[in-house]
């Protein structure tokens, strides 16, 4: 009997060494130490031995059981340690690997253009201010020399906002241009000199097409002071065109009509794509119209408390999307606000 126990301990120990994971260890435990395991069977069989043998056999069997239990515990610890080691190895982080690049956002092409335009004027001493997109009829039209029922109103397709509250008798609208800020800035200036650019959104009741959007940006400019002349207008806008479209640019002014300037002009630059020889970008004309401008109308000055005999000024307004379209060869203004990444990611 004691020999059998010794044999069993040897074979059990060998088997235990081969058990390499938790499942194998559990199978081993069931086979040797479980309720009908081999060690348990030996312990049970002791009852059938003659009393003189039982004592020694019992001691040997119990010792075998204790030592196998201890061996199991040790083996379990070793296997667990090894599997932790493996898990750590698999989950190892190499801190020397380069990081994964984040998809960084970027500024919208309109925002980039607006900033570039404003920077060009800021470099010439213009302050940048902003104003409300929902505007009173007074600022958008009336104070700009565009009275009610005047045909000049047809120049702007207007989105009216139903007026509410204490000033309900005064019509409100989504501003059709940034020019109302000319009035607000003069109003707030205390009659002193003014030099501002005003970027912002404008809205028109418009059927959209490749060159028209119902929401778009403008950058307005206004300079008012003693002794400002048309030469200042031309020089300032010429310098702007060179800064945005290149040192070689030439500019052309032609008469245009806006009720709040006199005289009014449109400014064109010679085509930067073909240097004025005629191409698709300039529709074969060699010139590209980029903004409207003029000397601030005396009536507009007078309304805001400036004496037009002393103060003069110039104003201009341009569409930054148009400028961006020209610069990048974009052929449809609707692309700017369609939120298509394939378009936006190119800028
Ligand atoms: N506000 C005019 C428009 O939207 C542009 C303009 C601004 C013209 C300032 C002259 C002076 O068409």
CSV table of C-alpha atoms and ligand atoms in Angstrom, one decimal:
chain,number,residue,atom,x,y,z
A,1,UNK,CA,0.0,0.0,0.0
A,2,UNK,CA,2.6,2.7,0.9
A,3,UNK,CA,4.3,2.0,-2.5
A,4,UNK,CA,1.2,2.6,-4.3
A,5,UNK,CA,1.0,6.0,-2.6
A,6,UNK,CA,4.6,6.8,-3.5
A,7,UNK,CA,3.9,5.9,-7.1
A,8,UNK,CA,0.8,8.0,-7.2
A,9,UNK,CA,2.7,11.0,-5.8
A,10,UNK,CA,5.4,10.6,-8.5
A,11,UNK,CA,2.9,10.3,-11.4
A,12,UNK,CA,0.7,13.1,-9.9
A,13,UNK,CA,3.7,15.4,-9.6
A,14,UNK,CA,4.7,14.7,-13.2
A,15,UNK,CA,1.2,15.3,-14.5
A,16,UNK,CA,1.1,18.6,-12.5
A,17,UNK,CA,4.2,19.9,-14.1
A,18,UNK,CA,2.6,19.4,-17.5
A,19,UNK,CA,-0.5,21.4,-16.6
A,20,UNK,CA,0.1,24.7,-18.2
A,21,UNK,CA,-3.1,26.6,-17.8
A,22,UNK,CA,-6.0,27.0,-15.4
A,23,UNK,CA,-8.2,24.5,-17.2
A,24,UNK,CA,-5.5,21.8,-17.0
A,25,UNK,CA,-4.9,22.5,-13.4
A,26,UNK,CA,-8.6,22.1,-12.6
A,27,UNK,CA,-8.7,18.8,-14.5
A,28,UNK,CA,-5.7,17.7,-12.5
A,29,UNK,CA,-7.3,18.6,-9.2
A,30,UNK,CA,-10.5,16.7,-10.1
A,31,UNK,CA,-8.4,13.6,-11.2
A,32,UNK,CA,-6.3,13.5,-8.0
A,33,UNK,CA,-7.9,15.4,-5.2
A,34,UNK,CA,-11.5,15.6,-6.3
A,35,UNK,CA,-14.4,13.7,-4.7
A,36,UNK,CA,-13.7,10.6,-6.7
A,37,UNK,CA,-10.1,11.5,-7.4
A,38,UNK,CA,-7.3,8.9,-7.0
A,39,UNK,CA,-6.0,10.2,-3.7
A,40,UNK,CA,-9.5,10.4,-2.2
A,41,UNK,CA,-10.1,6.8,-3.3
A,42,UNK,CA,-7.0,5.7,-1.5
A,43,UNK,CA,-8.1,7.5,1.6
A,44,UNK,CA,-11.5,5.8,1.4
A,45,UNK,CA,-10.0,2.4,0.9
A,46,UNK,CA,-8.0,2.7,4.2
A,47,UNK,CA,-11.2,1.7,6.0
A,48,UNK,CA,-10.9,-1.8,4.5
A,49,UNK,CA,-7.3,-2.4,5.7
A,50,UNK,CA,-6.5,-4.4,8.8
A,51,UNK,CA,-6.0,-2.0,11.7
A,52,UNK,CA,-2.2,-2.6,12.0
A,53,UNK,CA,-1.6,-1.5,8.5
A,54,UNK,CA,-4.2,1.3,8.6
A,55,UNK,CA,-2.2,3.5,10.8
A,56,UNK,CA,0.9,3.8,8.6
A,57,UNK,CA,-1.0,3.8,5.4
A,58,UNK,CA,-3.3,6.5,6.7
A,59,UNK,CA,-0.4,8.7,7.7
A,60,UNK,CA,1.3,8.2,4.3
A,61,UNK,CA,-1.9,8.9,2.4
A,62,UNK,CA,-2.6,12.1,4.4
A,63,UNK,CA,0.9,13.3,3.9
A,64,UNK,CA,0.6,12.6,0.2
A,65,UNK,CA,-2.6,14.5,0.0
A,66,UNK,CA,-1.1,17.5,1.9
A,67,UNK,CA,2.0,17.5,-0.3
A,68,UNK,CA,-0.1,17.3,-3.5
A,69,UNK,CA,-2.3,20.1,-2.3
A,70,UNK,CA,0.8,22.2,-1.6
A,71,UNK,CA,2.2,21.3,-5.0
A,72,UNK,CA,-1.1,22.3,-6.7
A,73,UNK,CA,-1.1,25.7,-4.9
A,74,UNK,CA,2.5,26.3,-6.0
A,75,UNK,CA,1.8,25.3,-9.5
A,76,UNK,CA,-1.3,27.5,-9.6
A,77,UNK,CA,0.7,30.5,-8.5
A,78,UNK,CA,3.3,29.7,-11.2
A,79,UNK,CA,0.7,29.4,-14.0
A,80,UNK,CA,-1.1,32.5,-12.9
A,81,UNK,CA,2.2,34.4,-12.8
A,82,UNK,CA,3.1,33.2,-16.3
A,83,UNK,CA,-0.3,34.2,-17.7
A,84,UNK,CA,0.0,37.7,-16.1
A,85,UNK,CA,3.4,37.9,-17.6
A,86,UNK,CA,2.0,37.0,-21.0
A,87,UNK,CA,-0.9,39.5,-20.7
A,88,UNK,CA,1.6,42.2,-19.8
A,89,UNK,CA,3.7,41.3,-22.8
A,90,UNK,CA,0.8,41.5,-25.1
A,91,UNK,CA,-0.5,44.7,-23.7
A,92,UNK,CA,2.9,46.3,-23.7
A,93,UNK,CA,3.1,49.9,-24.6
A,94,UNK,CA,6.1,51.1,-26.5
A,95,UNK,CA,6.4,54.7,-25.3
A,96,UNK,CA,9.0,55.3,-28.0
A,97,UNK,CA,6.5,54.8,-30.8
A,98,UNK,CA,5.4,58.1,-32.5
A,99,UNK,CA,1.9,59.2,-31.5
A,100,UNK,CA,-1.1,58.8,-33.8
A,101,UNK,CA,-1.7,62.1,-35.5
A,102,UNK,CA,-5.1,63.7,-34.7
A,103,UNK,CA,-7.3,65.0,-37.6
A,104,UNK,CA,-6.8,68.6,-36.8
A,105,UNK,CA,-9.6,71.0,-37.9
A,106,UNK,CA,-8.9,74.1,-39.9
A,107,UNK,CA,-10.5,77.4,-40.6
A,108,UNK,CA,-13.2,77.6,-43.2
A,109,UNK,CA,-12.0,79.1,-46.6
A,110,UNK,CA,-14.3,82.1,-46.1
A,111,UNK,CA,-12.8,82.7,-42.6
A,112,UNK,CA,-9.3,82.4,-43.9
A,113,UNK,CA,-10.2,84.9,-46.7
A,114,UNK,CA,-12.0,87.3,-44.3
A,115,UNK,CA,-9.0,87.3,-42.0
A,116,UNK,CA,-6.6,87.9,-44.8
A,117,UNK,CA,-8.6,90.8,-46.1
A,118,UNK,CA,-9.0,92.3,-42.6
A,119,UNK,CA,-5.2,91.9,-42.0
A,120,UNK,CA,-4.4,93.7,-45.2
A,121,UNK,CA,-6.5,96.7,-44.0
A,122,UNK,CA,-5.4,96.4,-40.4
A,123,UNK,CA,-1.8,96.9,-41.8
A,124,UNK,CA,-3.0,100.2,-43.2
A,125,UNK,CA,-4.5,101.5,-39.9
A,126,UNK,CA,-8.0,100.2,-40.1
A,127,UNK,CA,-9.7,98.8,-36.9
A,128,UNK,CA,-11.8,95.7,-37.3
A,129,UNK,CA,-15.4,95.9,-35.9
A,130,UNK,CA,-18.5,93.8,-36.2
A,131,UNK,CA,-22.2,94.5,-36.1
A,132,UNK,CA,-25.6,92.9,-35.9
A,133,UNK,CA,-26.9,90.6,-38.6
A,134,UNK,CA,-30.5,91.4,-37.8
A,135,UNK,CA,-30.9,95.0,-38.5
A,136,UNK,CA,-33.4,97.9,-38.5
A,137,UNK,CA,-34.7,99.2,-41.7
A,138,UNK,CA,-33.3,102.5,-40.6
A,139,UNK,CA,-29.6,101.4,-40.7
A,140,UNK,CA,-29.8,99.0,-43.6
A,141,UNK,CA,-31.7,101.5,-45.9
A,142,UNK,CA,-33.1,104.7,-44.6
A,143,UNK,CA,-29.8,106.2,-43.2
A,144,UNK,CA,-28.0,105.1,-46.3
A,145,UNK,CA,-30.1,107.3,-48.5
A,146,UNK,CA,-32.5,104.6,-49.5
A,147,UNK,CA,-35.9,105.8,-48.5
A,148,UNK,CA,-39.0,103.6,-48.4
A,149,UNK,CA,-40.6,103.0,-51.8
A,150,UNK,CA,-37.4,104.2,-53.5
A,151,UNK,CA,-36.5,102.1,-56.6
A,152,UNK,CA,-33.0,101.8,-55.3
A,153,UNK,CA,-34.4,99.2,-52.8
A,154,UNK,CA,-34.7,96.8,-55.7
A,155,UNK,CA,-30.9,96.5,-55.6
A,156,UNK,CA,-31.3,94.4,-52.5
A,157,UNK,CA,-33.6,91.3,-52.2
A,158,UNK,CA,-34.6,91.5,-48.6
A,159,UNK,CA,-35.5,89.0,-46.0
A,160,UNK,CA,-37.8,90.8,-43.6
A,161,UNK,CA,-38.1,89.7,-40.0
A,162,UNK,CA,-41.5,90.2,-38.4
A,163,UNK,CA,-41.1,93.0,-36.0
A,164,UNK,CA,-42.1,92.5,-32.3
A,165,UNK,CA,-42.0,94.4,-29.1
A,166,UNK,CA,-42.0,98.2,-28.3
A,167,UNK,CA,-40.4,99.1,-31.7
A,168,UNK,CA,-42.9,97.1,-33.7
A,169,UNK,CA,-43.6,100.0,-36.0
A,170,UNK,CA,-40.0,99.8,-37.2
A,171,UNK,CA,-39.4,97.1,-39.8
A,172,UNK,CA,-36.5,94.7,-39.1
A,173,UNK,CA,-34.6,92.6,-41.6
A,174,UNK,CA,-31.6,90.3,-42.1
A,175,UNK,CA,-29.0,92.9,-43.2
A,176,UNK,CA,-28.6,92.8,-47.0
A,177,UNK,CA,-25.1,94.2,-46.8
A,178,UNK,CA,-22.6,95.3,-44.2
A,179,UNK,CA,-23.1,99.0,-45.1
A,180,UNK,CA,-25.5,99.6,-42.1
A,181,UNK,CA,-22.3,99.4,-40.0
A,182,UNK,CA,-21.1,102.6,-41.7
A,183,UNK,CA,-24.0,104.3,-40.0
A,184,UNK,CA,-23.5,102.7,-36.7
A,185,UNK,CA,-19.8,103.5,-36.6
A,186,UNK,CA,-20.4,107.1,-37.5
A,187,UNK,CA,-23.1,107.4,-35.0
A,188,UNK,CA,-20.8,106.1,-32.3
A,189,UNK,CA,-17.8,108.1,-33.3
A,190,UNK,CA,-18.9,111.3,-31.6
A,191,UNK,CA,-18.2,113.2,-34.9
A,192,UNK,CA,-14.5,112.2,-35.0
A,193,UNK,CA,-12.4,110.5,-37.6
A,194,UNK,CA,-13.2,106.9,-38.5
A,195,UNK,CA,-11.2,104.1,-40.1
A,196,UNK,CA,-12.8,100.7,-39.9
A,197,UNK,CA,-13.3,97.4,-41.7
A,198,UNK,CA,-16.4,95.4,-40.9
A,199,UNK,CA,-16.5,91.7,-41.8
A,200,UNK,CA,-19.8,89.8,-41.4
A,201,UNK,CA,-22.6,87.8,-42.8
A,202,UNK,CA,-25.3,89.2,-45.0
A,203,UNK,CA,-28.6,87.7,-46.3
A,204,UNK,CA,-30.7,88.1,-49.3
A,205,UNK,CA,-34.0,86.7,-50.5
A,206,UNK,CA,-32.3,85.1,-53.5
A,207,UNK,CA,-32.7,82.1,-55.7
A,208,UNK,CA,-29.2,80.6,-55.4
A,209,UNK,CA,-27.0,79.8,-58.4
A,210,UNK,CA,-23.2,79.5,-59.1
A,211,UNK,CA,-22.6,83.2,-58.1
A,212,UNK,CA,-25.5,83.9,-55.7
A,213,UNK,CA,-26.1,82.6,-52.2
A,214,UNK,CA,-28.8,83.7,-49.8
A,215,UNK,CA,-26.2,83.9,-47.0
A,216,UNK,CA,-22.7,85.3,-47.8
A,217,UNK,CA,-20.1,87.5,-46.3
A,218,UNK,CA,-19.0,91.0,-47.0
A,219,UNK,CA,-16.1,93.1,-45.8
A,220,UNK,CA,-17.1,96.7,-45.5
A,221,UNK,CA,-14.7,99.6,-45.2
A,222,UNK,CA,-15.1,103.2,-44.1
A,223,UNK,CA,-12.7,106.1,-43.6
A,224,UNK,CA,-14.0,109.5,-42.6
A,225,UNK,CA,-11.8,112.4,-41.7
A,226,UNK,CA,-10.9,116.0,-42.7
A,227,UNK,CA,-9.5,116.1,-46.2
A,228,UNK,CA,-10.1,112.6,-47.4
A,229,UNK,CA,-10.2,112.5,-51.2
A,230,UNK,CA,-10.9,110.1,-54.0
A,231,UNK,CA,-7.1,109.7,-54.2
A,232,UNK,CA,-7.1,108.1,-50.8
A,233,UNK,CA,-9.8,105.7,-51.9
A,234,UNK,CA,-7.8,104.7,-54.9
A,235,UNK,CA,-4.5,104.4,-53.2
A,236,UNK,CA,-5.9,102.4,-50.3
A,237,UNK,CA,-7.8,99.9,-52.5
A,238,UNK,CA,-4.9,99.7,-54.9
A,239,UNK,CA,-2.6,98.7,-52.0
A,240,UNK,CA,-5.2,96.2,-50.8
A,241,UNK,CA,-5.4,94.6,-54.3
A,242,UNK,CA,-1.6,94.3,-54.4
A,243,UNK,CA,-1.5,92.7,-50.9
A,244,UNK,CA,-4.2,90.1,-51.7
A,245,UNK,CA,-3.6,89.5,-55.4
A,246,UNK,CA,0.0,90.2,-55.9
A,247,UNK,CA,2.5,93.1,-56.4
A,248,UNK,CA,2.0,93.2,-60.1
A,249,UNK,CA,-1.7,94.0,-60.0
A,250,UNK,CA,-3.1,97.1,-61.8
A,251,UNK,CA,-6.5,98.4,-60.9
A,252,UNK,CA,-9.3,100.0,-62.9
A,253,UNK,CA,-12.1,102.2,-61.6
A,254,UNK,CA,-15.3,102.7,-63.4
A,255,UNK,CA,-18.5,104.6,-62.5
A,256,UNK,CA,-21.1,102.7,-60.6
A,257,UNK,CA,-24.2,103.6,-58.6
A,258,UNK,CA,-24.9,103.1,-54.9
A,259,UNK,CA,-27.3,105.5,-53.2
A,260,UNK,CA,-24.9,106.1,-50.2
A,261,UNK,CA,-21.8,107.2,-52.2
A,262,UNK,CA,-21.1,110.0,-54.6
A,263,UNK,CA,-19.3,109.4,-56.8
A,264,UNK,CA,-19.7,105.6,-56.8
A,265,UNK,CA,-17.2,103.2,-58.5
A,266,UNK,CA,-16.5,99.6,-59.0
A,267,UNK,CA,-13.0,98.5,-58.8
A,268,UNK,CA,-11.5,95.8,-61.1
A,269,UNK,CA,-8.0,94.3,-61.0
A,270,UNK,CA,-6.2,93.1,-64.1
A,271,UNK,CA,-6.7,89.3,-64.2
A,272,UNK,CA,-4.1,87.6,-62.1
A,273,UNK,CA,-4.6,84.4,-64.0
A,274,UNK,CA,-3.6,85.7,-67.5
A,275,UNK,CA,-2.1,89.1,-66.5
A,276,UNK,CA,-4.8,90.9,-68.4
A,277,UNK,CA,-4.5,89.1,-71.8
A,278,UNK,CA,-7.9,87.4,-71.4
A,279,UNK,CA,-8.8,83.9,-70.1
A,280,UNK,CA,-11.7,81.9,-68.6
A,281,UNK,CA,-11.3,83.5,-65.1
A,282,UNK,CA,-11.8,87.0,-66.5
A,283,UNK,CA,-14.2,86.0,-69.1
A,284,UNK,CA,-11.8,87.1,-71.8
A,285,UNK,CA,-12.0,90.7,-70.7
A,286,UNK,CA,-8.6,90.9,-68.9
A,287,UNK,CA,-10.3,92.5,-65.9
A,288,UNK,CA,-12.0,91.2,-62.8
A,289,UNK,CA,-14.5,93.3,-60.8
A,290,UNK,CA,-13.9,92.8,-57.1
A,291,UNK,CA,-15.7,95.5,-55.1
A,292,UNK,CA,-18.0,98.5,-55.0
A,293,UNK,CA,-16.9,101.8,-53.5
A,294,UNK,CA,-17.2,105.5,-53.5
A,295,UNK,CA,-17.0,108.8,-51.6
A,296,UNK,CA,-19.5,108.8,-48.6
A,297,UNK,CA,-22.5,110.7,-49.8
A,298,UNK,CA,-22.8,114.2,-48.1
A,299,UNK,CA,-26.3,113.4,-47.0
A,300,UNK,CA,-25.2,110.2,-45.2
A,301,UNK,CA,-22.5,112.2,-43.4
A,302,UNK,CA,-24.9,115.1,-42.5
A,303,UNK,CA,-27.4,112.6,-40.9
A,304,UNK,CA,-24.7,111.4,-38.6
A,305,UNK,CA,-23.7,114.9,-37.5
A,306,UNK,CA,-20.7,115.4,-39.8
A,307,UNK,CA,-20.4,118.7,-41.7
A,308,UNK,CA,-19.8,117.4,-45.3
A,309,UNK,CA,-18.1,120.7,-46.0
A,310,UNK,CA,-15.4,119.7,-43.5
A,311,UNK,CA,-15.5,116.0,-43.3
A,312,UNK,CA,-15.3,113.6,-46.3
A,313,UNK,CA,-14.8,109.9,-46.5
A,314,UNK,CA,-14.7,106.8,-48.6
A,315,UNK,CA,-16.5,103.5,-48.3
A,316,UNK,CA,-16.1,100.2,-50.0
A,317,UNK,CA,-17.7,96.7,-49.8
A,318,UNK,CA,-16.6,93.4,-51.2
A,319,UNK,CA,-17.5,89.7,-51.1
A,320,UNK,CA,-14.8,87.6,-49.6
A,321,UNK,CA,-16.2,84.4,-51.2
A,322,UNK,CA,-15.9,86.1,-54.5
A,323,UNK,CA,-12.3,87.0,-53.7
A,324,UNK,CA,-11.6,83.4,-52.6
A,325,UNK,CA,-13.3,82.0,-55.8
A,326,UNK,CA,-11.1,84.2,-57.9
A,327,UNK,CA,-7.9,83.3,-56.0
A,328,UNK,CA,-8.6,79.5,-55.9
A,329,UNK,CA,-10.5,79.1,-59.2
A,330,UNK,CA,-13.7,78.0,-57.4
A,331,UNK,CA,-16.6,78.1,-59.9
A,332,UNK,CA,-19.6,77.8,-57.6
A,333,UNK,CA,-20.3,79.9,-54.5
A,334,UNK,CA,-22.7,77.3,-53.1
A,335,UNK,CA,-19.7,75.0,-52.4
A,336,UNK,CA,-18.7,77.2,-49.5
A,337,UNK,CA,-21.7,76.4,-47.4
A,338,UNK,CA,-22.6,72.8,-48.6
A,339,UNK,CA,-20.5,71.4,-45.8
A,340,UNK,CA,-18.7,69.0,-48.1
A,341,UNK,CA,-15.4,67.9,-46.6
A,342,UNK,CA,-14.0,67.1,-50.0
A,343,UNK,CA,-14.2,70.8,-50.8
A,344,UNK,CA,-13.4,72.2,-47.5
A,345,UNK,CA,-10.3,70.1,-46.9
A,346,UNK,CA,-8.6,71.6,-49.9
A,347,UNK,CA,-8.0,74.9,-48.1
B,1,LIG,N1,-23.1,97.7,-49.9
B,1,LIG,C1,-22.9,97.6,-51.3
B,1,LIG,C2,-23.5,96.3,-51.8
B,1,LIG,O1,-23.8,95.4,-51.0
B,1,LIG,C3,-21.4,97.7,-51.6
B,1,LIG,C4,-20.8,99.0,-51.3
B,1,LIG,C5,-20.3,99.3,-50.1
B,1,LIG,C6,-20.7,100.0,-52.3
B,1,LIG,C7,-19.7,100.5,-49.8
B,1,LIG,C8,-20.2,101.2,-52.0
B,1,LIG,C9,-19.7,101.5,-50.8
B,1,LIG,O2,-23.7,96.1,-53.0
